PDB file of C-alpha atoms in Angstrom:
ATOM      1  CA  UNK A  79     -56.039  -5.727 -36.047  1.00  0.00           C
ATOM      2  CA  UNK A  80     -55.219  -8.656 -33.648  1.00  0.00           C
ATOM      3  CA  UNK A  81     -52.300  -8.622 -31.564  1.00  0.00           C
ATOM      4  CA  UNK A  82     -50.864 -11.825 -30.652  1.00  0.00           C
ATOM      5  CA  UNK A  83     -50.212 -12.582 -27.046  1.00  0.00           C
ATOM      6  CA  UNK A  84     -46.894 -14.747 -27.734  1.00  0.00           C
ATOM      7  CA  UNK A  85     -43.789 -13.516 -26.185  1.00  0.00           C
ATOM      8  CA  UNK A  86     -41.590 -11.758 -29.353  1.00  0.00           C
ATOM      9  CA  UNK A  87     -38.909 -13.599 -30.790  1.00  0.00           C
ATOM     10  CA  UNK A  88     -35.175 -12.803 -29.795  1.00  0.00           C
ATOM     11  CA  UNK A  89     -33.515 -10.352 -31.876  1.00  0.00           C
ATOM     12  CA  UNK A  90     -31.267 -12.314 -34.256  1.00  0.00           C
ATOM     13  CA  UNK A  91     -27.713 -12.182 -32.898  1.00  0.00           C
ATOM     14  CA  UNK A  92     -24.820 -13.827 -34.235  1.00  0.00           C
ATOM     15  CA  UNK A  93     -22.888 -15.825 -31.344  1.00  0.00           C
ATOM     16  CA  UNK A  94     -19.372 -16.214 -32.016  1.00  0.00           C
ATOM     17  CA  UNK A  95     -17.186 -18.503 -29.948  1.00  0.00           C
ATOM     18  CA  UNK A  96     -16.237 -16.037 -27.505  1.00  0.00           C
ATOM     19  CA  UNK A  97     -20.109 -15.220 -26.549  1.00  0.00           C
ATOM     20  CA  UNK A  98     -20.597 -19.024 -26.407  1.00  0.00           C
ATOM     21  CA  UNK A  99     -17.839 -19.763 -23.965  1.00  0.00           C
ATOM     22  CA  UNK A 100     -19.277 -16.900 -21.783  1.00  0.00           C
ATOM     23  CA  UNK A 101     -22.494 -17.969 -21.998  1.00  0.00           C
ATOM     24  CA  UNK A 102     -21.681 -21.848 -20.990  1.00  0.00           C
ATOM     25  CA  UNK A 103     -19.235 -20.644 -18.302  1.00  0.00           C
ATOM     26  CA  UNK A 104     -22.438 -18.682 -17.079  1.00  0.00           C
ATOM     27  CA  UNK A 105     -24.836 -21.966 -17.129  1.00  0.00           C
ATOM     28  CA  UNK A 106     -22.054 -24.187 -15.435  1.00  0.00           C
ATOM     29  CA  UNK A 107     -21.602 -22.535 -12.346  1.00  0.00           C
ATOM     30  CA  UNK A 108     -21.423 -24.323  -9.251  1.00  0.00           C
ATOM     31  CA  UNK A 109     -20.924 -24.060  -5.824  1.00  0.00           C
ATOM     32  CA  UNK A 110     -17.433 -23.121  -5.959  1.00  0.00           C
ATOM     33  CA  UNK A 111     -18.284 -19.930  -8.024  1.00  0.00           C
ATOM     34  CA  UNK A 112     -21.321 -19.126  -5.820  1.00  0.00           C
ATOM     35  CA  UNK A 113     -18.536 -19.152  -2.856  1.00  0.00           C
ATOM     36  CA  UNK A 114     -15.972 -16.845  -4.883  1.00  0.00           C
ATOM     37  CA  UNK A 115     -18.763 -14.425  -5.158  1.00  0.00           C
ATOM     38  CA  UNK A 116     -19.865 -14.284  -1.403  1.00  0.00           C
ATOM     39  CA  UNK A 117     -16.259 -13.953  -0.578  1.00  0.00           C
ATOM     40  CA  UNK A 118     -15.673 -10.792  -3.032  1.00  0.00           C
ATOM     41  CA  UNK A 119     -19.023  -9.017  -1.912  1.00  0.00           C
ATOM     42  CA  UNK A 120     -17.692  -9.250   1.752  1.00  0.00           C
ATOM     43  CA  UNK A 121     -14.623  -8.009   0.651  1.00  0.00           C
ATOM     44  CA  UNK A 122     -15.959  -5.208  -0.811  1.00  0.00           C
ATOM     45  CA  UNK A 123     -18.403  -4.636   1.715  1.00  0.00           C
ATOM     46  CA  UNK A 124     -15.285  -4.699   4.534  1.00  0.00           C
ATOM     47  CA  UNK A 125     -12.942  -2.235   2.562  1.00  0.00           C
ATOM     48  CA  UNK A 126     -16.310  -0.096   2.206  1.00  0.00           C
ATOM     49  CA  UNK A 127     -16.845   0.173   5.996  1.00  0.00           C
ATOM     50  CA  UNK A 128     -13.043   0.734   6.537  1.00  0.00           C
ATOM     51  CA  UNK A 129     -12.783   3.516   4.051  1.00  0.00           C
ATOM     52  CA  UNK A 130     -15.204   5.257   5.770  1.00  0.00           C
ATOM     53  CA  UNK A 131     -14.265   4.751   9.207  1.00  0.00           C
ATOM     54  CA  UNK A 132     -10.722   6.053   8.207  1.00  0.00           C
ATOM     55  CA  UNK A 133     -12.192   9.070   6.371  1.00  0.00           C
ATOM     56  CA  UNK A 134     -13.457  10.505   9.648  1.00  0.00           C
ATOM     57  CA  UNK A 135      -9.961  10.667  11.005  1.00  0.00           C
ATOM     58  CA  UNK A 136      -8.631  14.393   9.648  1.00  0.00           C
ATOM     59  CA  UNK A 137      -4.986  13.162  10.360  1.00  0.00           C
ATOM     60  CA  UNK A 138      -4.948   9.735   8.840  1.00  0.00           C
ATOM     61  CA  UNK A 139      -2.378   7.455  10.410  1.00  0.00           C
ATOM     62  CA  UNK A 140       0.562   5.815   8.202  1.00  0.00           C
ATOM     63  CA  UNK A 141      -1.499   2.335   8.458  1.00  0.00           C
ATOM     64  CA  UNK A 142      -4.482   3.872   7.270  1.00  0.00           C
ATOM     65  CA  UNK A 143      -2.276   5.250   4.282  1.00  0.00           C
ATOM     66  CA  UNK A 144      -0.731   1.901   3.510  1.00  0.00           C
ATOM     67  CA  UNK A 145      -4.503   0.676   3.290  1.00  0.00           C
ATOM     68  CA  UNK A 146      -5.360   3.662   1.023  1.00  0.00           C
ATOM     69  CA  UNK A 147      -2.540   3.046  -1.172  1.00  0.00           C
ATOM     70  CA  UNK A 148      -3.447  -0.588  -2.043  1.00  0.00           C
ATOM     71  CA  UNK A 149      -7.055  -0.445  -1.720  1.00  0.00           C
ATOM     72  CA  UNK A 150      -7.049   2.430  -4.295  1.00  0.00           C
ATOM     73  CA  UNK A 151      -5.068   0.334  -6.747  1.00  0.00           C
ATOM     74  CA  UNK A 152      -6.893  -2.934  -6.110  1.00  0.00           C
ATOM     75  CA  UNK A 153     -10.365  -1.473  -6.172  1.00  0.00           C
ATOM     76  CA  UNK A 154      -9.669   0.369  -9.111  1.00  0.00           C
ATOM     77  CA  UNK A 155      -8.016  -2.507 -10.731  1.00  0.00           C
ATOM     78  CA  UNK A 156     -11.356  -4.751 -10.366  1.00  0.00           C
ATOM     79  CA  UNK A 157     -13.753  -1.979 -11.180  1.00  0.00           C
ATOM     80  CA  UNK A 158     -11.945  -1.568 -14.693  1.00  0.00           C
ATOM     81  CA  UNK A 159     -11.829  -5.428 -15.239  1.00  0.00           C
ATOM     82  CA  UNK A 160     -15.484  -5.978 -14.346  1.00  0.00           C
ATOM     83  CA  UNK A 161     -16.678  -2.961 -16.703  1.00  0.00           C
ATOM     84  CA  UNK A 162     -15.932  -5.182 -19.936  1.00  0.00           C
ATOM     85  CA  UNK A 163     -17.496  -8.268 -18.297  1.00  0.00           C
ATOM     86  CA  UNK A 164     -20.397  -6.284 -17.690  1.00  0.00           C
ATOM     87  CA  UNK A 165     -20.707  -5.281 -21.168  1.00  0.00           C
ATOM     88  CA  UNK A 166     -19.845  -8.889 -22.414  1.00  0.00           C
ATOM     89  CA  UNK A 167     -22.843 -10.108 -20.151  1.00  0.00           C
ATOM     90  CA  UNK A 168     -25.432  -7.844 -21.366  1.00  0.00           C
ATOM     91  CA  UNK A 169     -24.590  -8.478 -24.928  1.00  0.00           C
ATOM     92  CA  UNK A 170     -25.289 -12.000 -24.395  1.00  0.00           C
ATOM     93  CA  UNK A 171     -28.196 -11.377 -22.687  1.00  0.00           C
ATOM     94  CA  UNK A 172     -29.518  -9.402 -25.883  1.00  0.00           C
ATOM     95  CA  UNK A 173     -29.642 -12.692 -27.361  1.00  0.00           C
ATOM     96  CA  UNK A 174     -32.237 -14.312 -25.070  1.00  0.00           C
ATOM     97  CA  UNK A 175     -33.834 -11.025 -24.051  1.00  0.00           C
ATOM     98  CA  UNK A 176     -37.709 -11.661 -23.663  1.00  0.00           C
ATOM     99  CA  UNK A 177     -37.464 -15.668 -24.106  1.00  0.00           C
ATOM    100  CA  UNK A 178     -37.812 -16.307 -20.200  1.00  0.00           C
ATOM    101  CA  UNK A 179     -35.373 -19.091 -20.763  1.00  0.00           C
ATOM    102  CA  UNK A 180     -32.725 -20.346 -18.355  1.00  0.00           C
ATOM    103  CA  UNK A 181     -29.981 -18.494 -20.070  1.00  0.00           C
ATOM    104  CA  UNK A 182     -31.564 -15.075 -19.888  1.00  0.00           C
ATOM    105  CA  UNK A 183     -32.311 -15.539 -16.271  1.00  0.00           C
ATOM    106  CA  UNK A 184     -28.666 -16.698 -15.523  1.00  0.00           C
ATOM    107  CA  UNK A 185     -27.262 -13.898 -17.648  1.00  0.00           C
ATOM    108  CA  UNK A 186     -29.503 -11.370 -16.386  1.00  0.00           C
ATOM    109  CA  UNK A 187     -28.263 -12.490 -12.545  1.00  0.00           C
ATOM    110  CA  UNK A 188     -24.550 -12.279 -13.534  1.00  0.00           C
ATOM    111  CA  UNK A 189     -24.573  -9.207 -15.272  1.00  0.00           C
ATOM    112  CA  UNK A 190     -26.622  -7.374 -12.444  1.00  0.00           C
ATOM    113  CA  UNK A 191     -23.807  -8.872  -9.918  1.00  0.00           C
ATOM    114  CA  UNK A 192     -21.131  -8.066 -11.719  1.00  0.00           C
ATOM    115  CA  UNK A 193     -22.347  -4.224 -12.248  1.00  0.00           C
ATOM    116  CA  UNK A 194     -23.136  -3.963  -8.411  1.00  0.00           C
ATOM    117  CA  UNK A 195     -19.637  -5.082  -7.730  1.00  0.00           C
ATOM    118  CA  UNK A 196     -18.086  -3.023 -10.127  1.00  0.00           C
ATOM    119  CA  UNK A 197     -19.952  -0.060  -8.589  1.00  0.00           C
ATOM    120  CA  UNK A 198     -18.494  -1.133  -5.125  1.00  0.00           C
ATOM    121  CA  UNK A 199     -15.278  -1.362  -6.199  1.00  0.00           C
ATOM    122  CA  UNK A 200     -15.410   2.103  -7.903  1.00  0.00           C
ATOM    123  CA  UNK A 201     -16.233   3.373  -4.602  1.00  0.00           C
ATOM    124  CA  UNK A 202     -13.967   1.729  -2.468  1.00  0.00           C
ATOM    125  CA  UNK A 203     -11.385   3.452  -4.951  1.00  0.00           C
ATOM    126  CA  UNK A 204     -12.908   6.388  -4.373  1.00  0.00           C
ATOM    127  CA  UNK A 205     -12.854   6.385  -0.633  1.00  0.00           C
ATOM    128  CA  UNK A 206      -9.237   5.248  -0.897  1.00  0.00           C
ATOM    129  CA  UNK A 207      -8.608   8.373  -2.861  1.00  0.00           C
ATOM    130  CA  UNK A 208     -10.578  10.863  -0.685  1.00  0.00           C
ATOM    131  CA  UNK A 209      -8.693   9.459   2.315  1.00  0.00           C
ATOM    132  CA  UNK A 210      -5.000   9.819   0.251  1.00  0.00           C
ATOM    133  CA  UNK A 211      -6.133  13.218  -0.352  1.00  0.00           C
ATOM    134  CA  UNK A 212      -7.105  14.156   3.050  1.00  0.00           C
ATOM    135  CA  UNK A 213      -3.703  13.009   4.207  1.00  0.00           C
ATOM    136  CA  UNK A 214      -1.866  15.071   1.217  1.00  0.00           C
ATOM    137  CA  UNK A 215      -3.476  18.480   2.878  1.00  0.00           C
ATOM    138  CA  UNK A 216      -2.161  17.211   6.158  1.00  0.00           C
ATOM    139  CA  UNK A 217       1.169  16.966   4.508  1.00  0.00           C
ATOM    140  CA  UNK A 218       0.697  20.204   2.941  1.00  0.00           C
ATOM    141  CA  UNK A 219      -0.065  21.957   6.275  1.00  0.00           C
ATOM    142  CA  UNK A 220       2.676  20.762   8.255  1.00  0.00           C
ATOM    143  CA  UNK A 221       6.355  21.837   8.392  1.00  0.00           C
ATOM    144  CA  UNK A 222       8.586  21.128   5.836  1.00  0.00           C
ATOM    145  CA  UNK A 223      11.256  19.704   8.266  1.00  0.00           C
ATOM    146  CA  UNK A 224       8.601  17.470  10.318  1.00  0.00           C
ATOM    147  CA  UNK A 225       7.532  15.985   6.786  1.00  0.00           C
ATOM    148  CA  UNK A 226      10.649  15.017   4.912  1.00  0.00           C
ATOM    149  CA  UNK A 227      13.176  14.503   7.958  1.00  0.00           C
ATOM    150  CA  UNK A 228      13.508  11.015   9.243  1.00  0.00           C
ATOM    151  CA  UNK A 229      14.929  10.604  12.653  1.00  0.00           C
ATOM    152  CA  UNK A 230      15.870   7.032  12.386  1.00  0.00           C
ATOM    153  CA  UNK A 231      18.699   8.735   9.704  1.00  0.00           C
ATOM    154  CA  UNK A 232      20.171  10.509  12.380  1.00  0.00           C
ATOM    155  CA  UNK A 233      20.023   8.151  15.070  1.00  0.00           C
ATOM    156  CA  UNK A 234      21.681   5.512  13.079  1.00  0.00           C
ATOM    157  CA  UNK A 235      24.586   7.733  11.923  1.00  0.00           C
ATOM    158  CA  UNK A 236      24.796   8.587  15.621  1.00  0.00           C
ATOM    159  CA  UNK A 237      24.812   5.152  16.706  1.00  0.00           C
ATOM    160  CA  UNK A 238      27.820   4.323  14.344  1.00  0.00           C
ATOM    161  CA  UNK A 239      29.938   7.140  15.426  1.00  0.00           C
ATOM    162  CA  UNK A 240      29.415   6.141  19.335  1.00  0.00           C
ATOM    163  CA  UNK A 241      30.338   2.533  18.725  1.00  0.00           C
ATOM    164  CA  UNK A 242      33.574   3.966  16.653  1.00  0.00           C
ATOM    165  CA  UNK A 243      34.455   6.541  19.356  1.00  0.00           C
ATOM    166  CA  UNK A 244      33.952   4.269  22.464  1.00  0.00           C
ATOM    167  CA  UNK A 245      36.962   3.129  24.244  1.00  0.00           C
ATOM    168  CA  UNK A 246      37.159   0.494  25.285  1.00  0.00           C
ATOM    169  CA  UNK A 247      34.919  -0.710  22.602  1.00  0.00           C
ATOM    170  CA  UNK A 248      31.620  -1.509  23.713  1.00  0.00           C
ATOM    171  CA  UNK A 249      30.188  -4.422  22.289  1.00  0.00           C
ATOM    172  CA  UNK A 250      26.939  -3.951  23.292  1.00  0.00           C
ATOM    173  CA  UNK A 251      26.142  -1.226  21.384  1.00  0.00           C
ATOM    174  CA  UNK A 252      28.095  -2.639  18.097  1.00  0.00           C
ATOM    175  CA  UNK A 253      25.565  -3.515  15.477  1.00  0.00           C
ATOM    176  CA  UNK A 254      26.775  -5.756  12.680  1.00  0.00           C
ATOM    177  CA  UNK A 255      27.038  -4.379   9.051  1.00  0.00           C
ATOM    178  CA  UNK A 256      23.839  -6.380   8.033  1.00  0.00           C
ATOM    179  CA  UNK A 257      21.960  -4.757  10.835  1.00  0.00           C
ATOM    180  CA  UNK A 258      23.166  -1.094   9.508  1.00  0.00           C
ATOM    181  CA  UNK A 259      22.613  -2.166   5.854  1.00  0.00           C
ATOM    182  CA  UNK A 260      19.126  -3.280   7.069  1.00  0.00           C
ATOM    183  CA  UNK A 261      18.463  -0.141   8.792  1.00  0.00           C
ATOM    184  CA  UNK A 262      19.924   1.883   6.325  1.00  0.00           C
ATOM    185  CA  UNK A 263      18.130   0.622   3.688  1.00  0.00           C
ATOM    186  CA  UNK A 264      14.825   1.353   5.375  1.00  0.00           C
ATOM    187  CA  UNK A 265      15.614   4.808   5.705  1.00  0.00           C
ATOM    188  CA  UNK A 266      16.180   5.288   2.227  1.00  0.00           C
ATOM    189  CA  UNK A 267      13.415   3.411   1.317  1.00  0.00           C
ATOM    190  CA  UNK A 268      10.705   5.686   3.257  1.00  0.00           C
ATOM    191  CA  UNK A 269      12.531   9.109   2.060  1.00  0.00           C
ATOM    192  CA  UNK A 270      11.892   7.503  -1.761  1.00  0.00           C
ATOM    193  CA  UNK A 271       8.705   6.795  -1.152  1.00  0.00           C
ATOM    194  CA  UNK A 272       7.868  10.081   0.422  1.00  0.00           C
ATOM    195  CA  UNK A 273       9.173  11.932  -2.488  1.00  0.00           C
ATOM    196  CA  UNK A 274       6.807  10.021  -5.159  1.00  0.00           C
ATOM    197  CA  UNK A 275       4.067  10.450  -2.660  1.00  0.00           C
ATOM    198  CA  UNK A 276       4.268  14.060  -2.973  1.00  0.00           C
ATOM    199  CA  UNK A 277       4.717  14.141  -6.577  1.00  0.00           C
ATOM    200  CA  UNK A 278       2.067  11.772  -7.167  1.00  0.00           C
ATOM    201  CA  UNK A 279      -0.426  14.031  -4.849  1.00  0.00           C
ATOM    202  CA  UNK A 280       0.545  17.270  -6.341  1.00  0.00           C
ATOM    203  CA  UNK A 281      -0.059  15.610 -10.091  1.00  0.00           C
ATOM    204  CA  UNK A 282      -3.213  14.506  -9.184  1.00  0.00           C
ATOM    205  CA  UNK A 283      -4.302  17.786  -7.563  1.00  0.00           C
ATOM    206  CA  UNK A 284      -2.954  20.077 -10.029  1.00  0.00           C
ATOM    207  CA  UNK A 285      -5.597  21.832 -12.008  1.00  0.00           C
ATOM    208  CA  UNK A 286      -8.223  21.196  -9.566  1.00  0.00           C
ATOM    209  CA  UNK A 287     -10.108  24.302  -8.283  1.00  0.00           C
ATOM    210  CA  UNK A 288      -9.363  25.471  -5.038  1.00  0.00           C
ATOM    211  CA  UNK A 289      -6.347  23.335  -4.493  1.00  0.00           C
ATOM    212  CA  UNK A 290      -3.598  25.613  -5.781  1.00  0.00           C
ATOM    213  CA  UNK A 291      -2.098  26.247  -2.485  1.00  0.00           C
ATOM    214  CA  UNK A 292      -1.942  22.537  -1.492  1.00  0.00           C
ATOM    215  CA  UNK A 293      -0.238  21.756  -4.838  1.00  0.00           C
ATOM    216  CA  UNK A 294       2.387  24.696  -4.131  1.00  0.00           C
ATOM    217  CA  UNK A 295       2.791  23.100  -0.620  1.00  0.00           C
ATOM    218  CA  UNK A 296       3.131  19.662  -1.877  1.00  0.00           C
ATOM    219  CA  UNK A 297       6.052  20.458  -4.612  1.00  0.00           C
ATOM    220  CA  UNK A 298       7.871  22.744  -1.915  1.00  0.00           C
ATOM    221  CA  UNK A 299       7.757  19.573   0.594  1.00  0.00           C
ATOM    222  CA  UNK A 300       8.516  17.413  -2.879  1.00  0.00           C
ATOM    223  CA  UNK A 301      11.911  19.525  -3.526  1.00  0.00           C
ATOM    224  CA  UNK A 302      12.662  19.266   0.098  1.00  0.00           C
ATOM    225  CA  UNK A 303      12.304  15.553   0.432  1.00  0.00           C
ATOM    226  CA  UNK A 304      14.535  15.173  -2.645  1.00  0.00           C
ATOM    227  CA  UNK A 305      17.152  17.534  -1.093  1.00  0.00           C
ATOM    228  CA  UNK A 306      16.961  15.260   2.332  1.00  0.00           C
ATOM    229  CA  UNK A 307      17.349  11.873   0.428  1.00  0.00           C
ATOM    230  CA  UNK A 308      20.374  13.246  -1.439  1.00  0.00           C
ATOM    231  CA  UNK A 309      22.105  14.376   1.963  1.00  0.00           C
ATOM    232  CA  UNK A 310      21.115  11.137   3.898  1.00  0.00           C
ATOM    233  CA  UNK A 311      22.477   9.193   0.941  1.00  0.00           C
ATOM    234  CA  UNK A 312      25.651  10.623   1.213  1.00  0.00           C
ATOM    235  CA  UNK A 313      25.973  11.004   5.007  1.00  0.00           C
ATOM    236  CA  UNK A 314      25.631   7.108   4.756  1.00  0.00           C
ATOM    237  CA  UNK A 315      27.991   6.846   2.092  1.00  0.00           C
ATOM    238  CA  UNK A 316      30.457   8.586   4.286  1.00  0.00           C
ATOM    239  CA  UNK A 317      29.726   7.045   7.501  1.00  0.00           C
ATOM    240  CA  UNK A 318      28.954   3.113   6.700  1.00  0.00           C
ATOM    241  CA  UNK A 319      31.978   2.518   4.616  1.00  0.00           C
ATOM    242  CA  UNK A 320      34.004   3.624   7.507  1.00  0.00           C
ATOM    243  CA  UNK A 321      31.852   1.486  10.006  1.00  0.00           C
ATOM    244  CA  UNK A 322      32.346  -1.615   8.084  1.00  0.00           C
ATOM    245  CA  UNK A 323      36.202  -1.168   7.811  1.00  0.00           C
ATOM    246  CA  UNK A 324      35.947  -0.897  11.936  1.00  0.00           C
ATOM    247  CA  UNK A 325      33.694  -3.581  12.775  1.00  0.00           C
ATOM    248  CA  UNK A 326      36.058  -5.573  10.553  1.00  0.00           C
ATOM    249  CA  UNK A 327      38.873  -4.689  12.130  1.00  0.00           C
ATOM    250  CA  UNK A 328      37.595  -4.810  15.582  1.00  0.00           C
ATOM    251  CA  UNK A 329      36.274  -8.433  14.949  1.00  0.00           C
ATOM    252  CA  UNK A 330      39.985  -9.554  13.299  1.00  0.00           C
ATOM    253  CA  UNK A 331      41.513  -8.620  16.569  1.00  0.00           C
ATOM    254  CA  UNK A 332      38.960  -9.820  19.195  1.00  0.00           C
ATOM    255  CA  UNK A 333      35.847 -11.263  17.799  1.00  0.00           C
ATOM    256  CA  UNK A 334      33.023  -9.466  18.629  1.00  0.00           C
ATOM    257  CA  UNK A 335      30.325 -11.412  20.357  1.00  0.00           C
ATOM    258  CA  UNK A 336      26.951 -10.350  18.645  1.00  0.00           C
ATOM    259  CA  UNK A 337      24.258  -8.813  20.724  1.00  0.00           C
ATOM    260  CA  UNK A 338      21.668 -11.280  21.414  1.00  0.00           C
ATOM    261  CA  UNK A 339      18.500 -11.236  19.041  1.00  0.00           C
ATOM    262  CA  UNK A 340      14.866 -10.536  20.396  1.00  0.00           C
ATOM    263  CA  UNK A 341      14.222 -14.154  20.154  1.00  0.00           C
ATOM    264  CA  UNK A 342      16.858 -15.365  22.476  1.00  0.00           C
ATOM    265  CA  UNK A 343      17.041 -12.166  24.937  1.00  0.00           C
ATOM    266  CA  UNK A 344      14.422 -14.077  27.079  1.00  0.00           C
ATOM    267  CA  UNK A 345      16.345 -17.252  27.377  1.00  0.00           C
ATOM    268  CA  UNK A 346      19.191 -15.163  28.196  1.00  0.00           C
ATOM    269  CA  UNK A 347      17.529 -13.488  31.114  1.00  0.00           C
ATOM    270  CA  UNK A 348      16.471 -16.657  32.523  1.00  0.00           C
ATOM    271  CA  UNK A 349      20.388 -17.277  33.161  1.00  0.00           C
ATOM    272  CA  UNK A 350      20.453 -14.019  35.667  1.00  0.00           C
ATOM    273  CA  UNK A 351      20.482 -10.690  35.670  1.00  0.00           C
ATOM    274  CA  UNK A 352      22.991  -8.955  33.220  1.00  0.00           C
ATOM    275  CA  UNK A 353      23.819  -5.186  32.590  1.00  0.00           C
ATOM    276  CA  UNK A 354      23.171  -4.721  28.721  1.00  0.00           C
ATOM    277  CA  UNK A 355      22.908  -1.115  26.971  1.00  0.00           C
ATOM    278  CA  UNK A 356      20.823  -0.563  23.624  1.00  0.00           C
ATOM    279  CA  UNK A 357      21.124   2.964  22.310  1.00  0.00           C
ATOM    280  CA  UNK A 358      19.006   2.349  19.307  1.00  0.00           C
ATOM    281  CA  UNK A 359      16.600  -0.306  18.336  1.00  0.00           C
ATOM    282  CA  UNK A 360      16.094  -2.094  15.302  1.00  0.00           C
ATOM    283  CA  UNK A 361      14.803  -0.534  12.217  1.00  0.00           C
ATOM    284  CA  UNK A 362      10.988  -1.760  12.395  1.00  0.00           C
ATOM    285  CA  UNK A 363      10.969  -0.429  15.791  1.00  0.00           C
ATOM    286  CA  UNK A 364      12.477   3.218  15.078  1.00  0.00           C
ATOM    287  CA  UNK A 365      10.719   6.290  14.766  1.00  0.00           C
ATOM    288  CA  UNK A 366      10.382   7.010  11.061  1.00  0.00           C
ATOM    289  CA  UNK A 367       9.020   9.919   8.859  1.00  0.00           C
ATOM    290  CA  UNK A 368       5.660  11.227   9.612  1.00  0.00           C
ATOM    291  CA  UNK A 369       3.652  10.133   6.863  1.00  0.00           C
TER     292      UNK A 369
END
């Protein structure tokens, strides 16, 4: 029996319009697509390195948790999106398998590249998730008040009361209603995000072996965070409106000179020394809840 040395013909597979469009796109890749691929590779490599570094910290910082939240979502989305792309490329590759054609080479390279990036994206998402779980265990181990109480809430309330109780009116410690609203919004937003994070964390660890104590602690802190959010909201409702009315009355009787913004303070300092008192910094600079 004779054996033919010829390459066997490719399997007969119908090429529909969608597959033909994919093949054409692969065959027409140019420098711009190559640059995009390189950028994606570098991005995933960077995030993988960052995630590995952050995991070495037993008590992740708020900045690291911000990275974890965004990275898990973005990398997970990328991995999910690339999975069907890999499948489509492999189906197209089957049409040209064994032919040694340019199409086979191009489709093989793209399928391998997409699959490698899919695995890297999934690994970045896994790193981010592990970092988040490490952070959740830290939250579960901390005292309830340390987790849920935001010092900025008390600071803002005290600042409003001090301004209203000052005699004569001390314009240097007065905040505009806009500044009060901005700082109050930031406090409520952090409290809302904390409540969601604790619930999300407990839901994610629910049912995992060995995580029962962590889940119970997270549920306890979630309930405390919701109570604290309600309490802070009620305090703000009871304080901000009187402050706004007081501010309007004071400004009506004698226009209030606004405190200088950080951008203009340096210019004003050139005019000579001036005593000024700032009881509390603006929202971004204020201490916040420990995440």
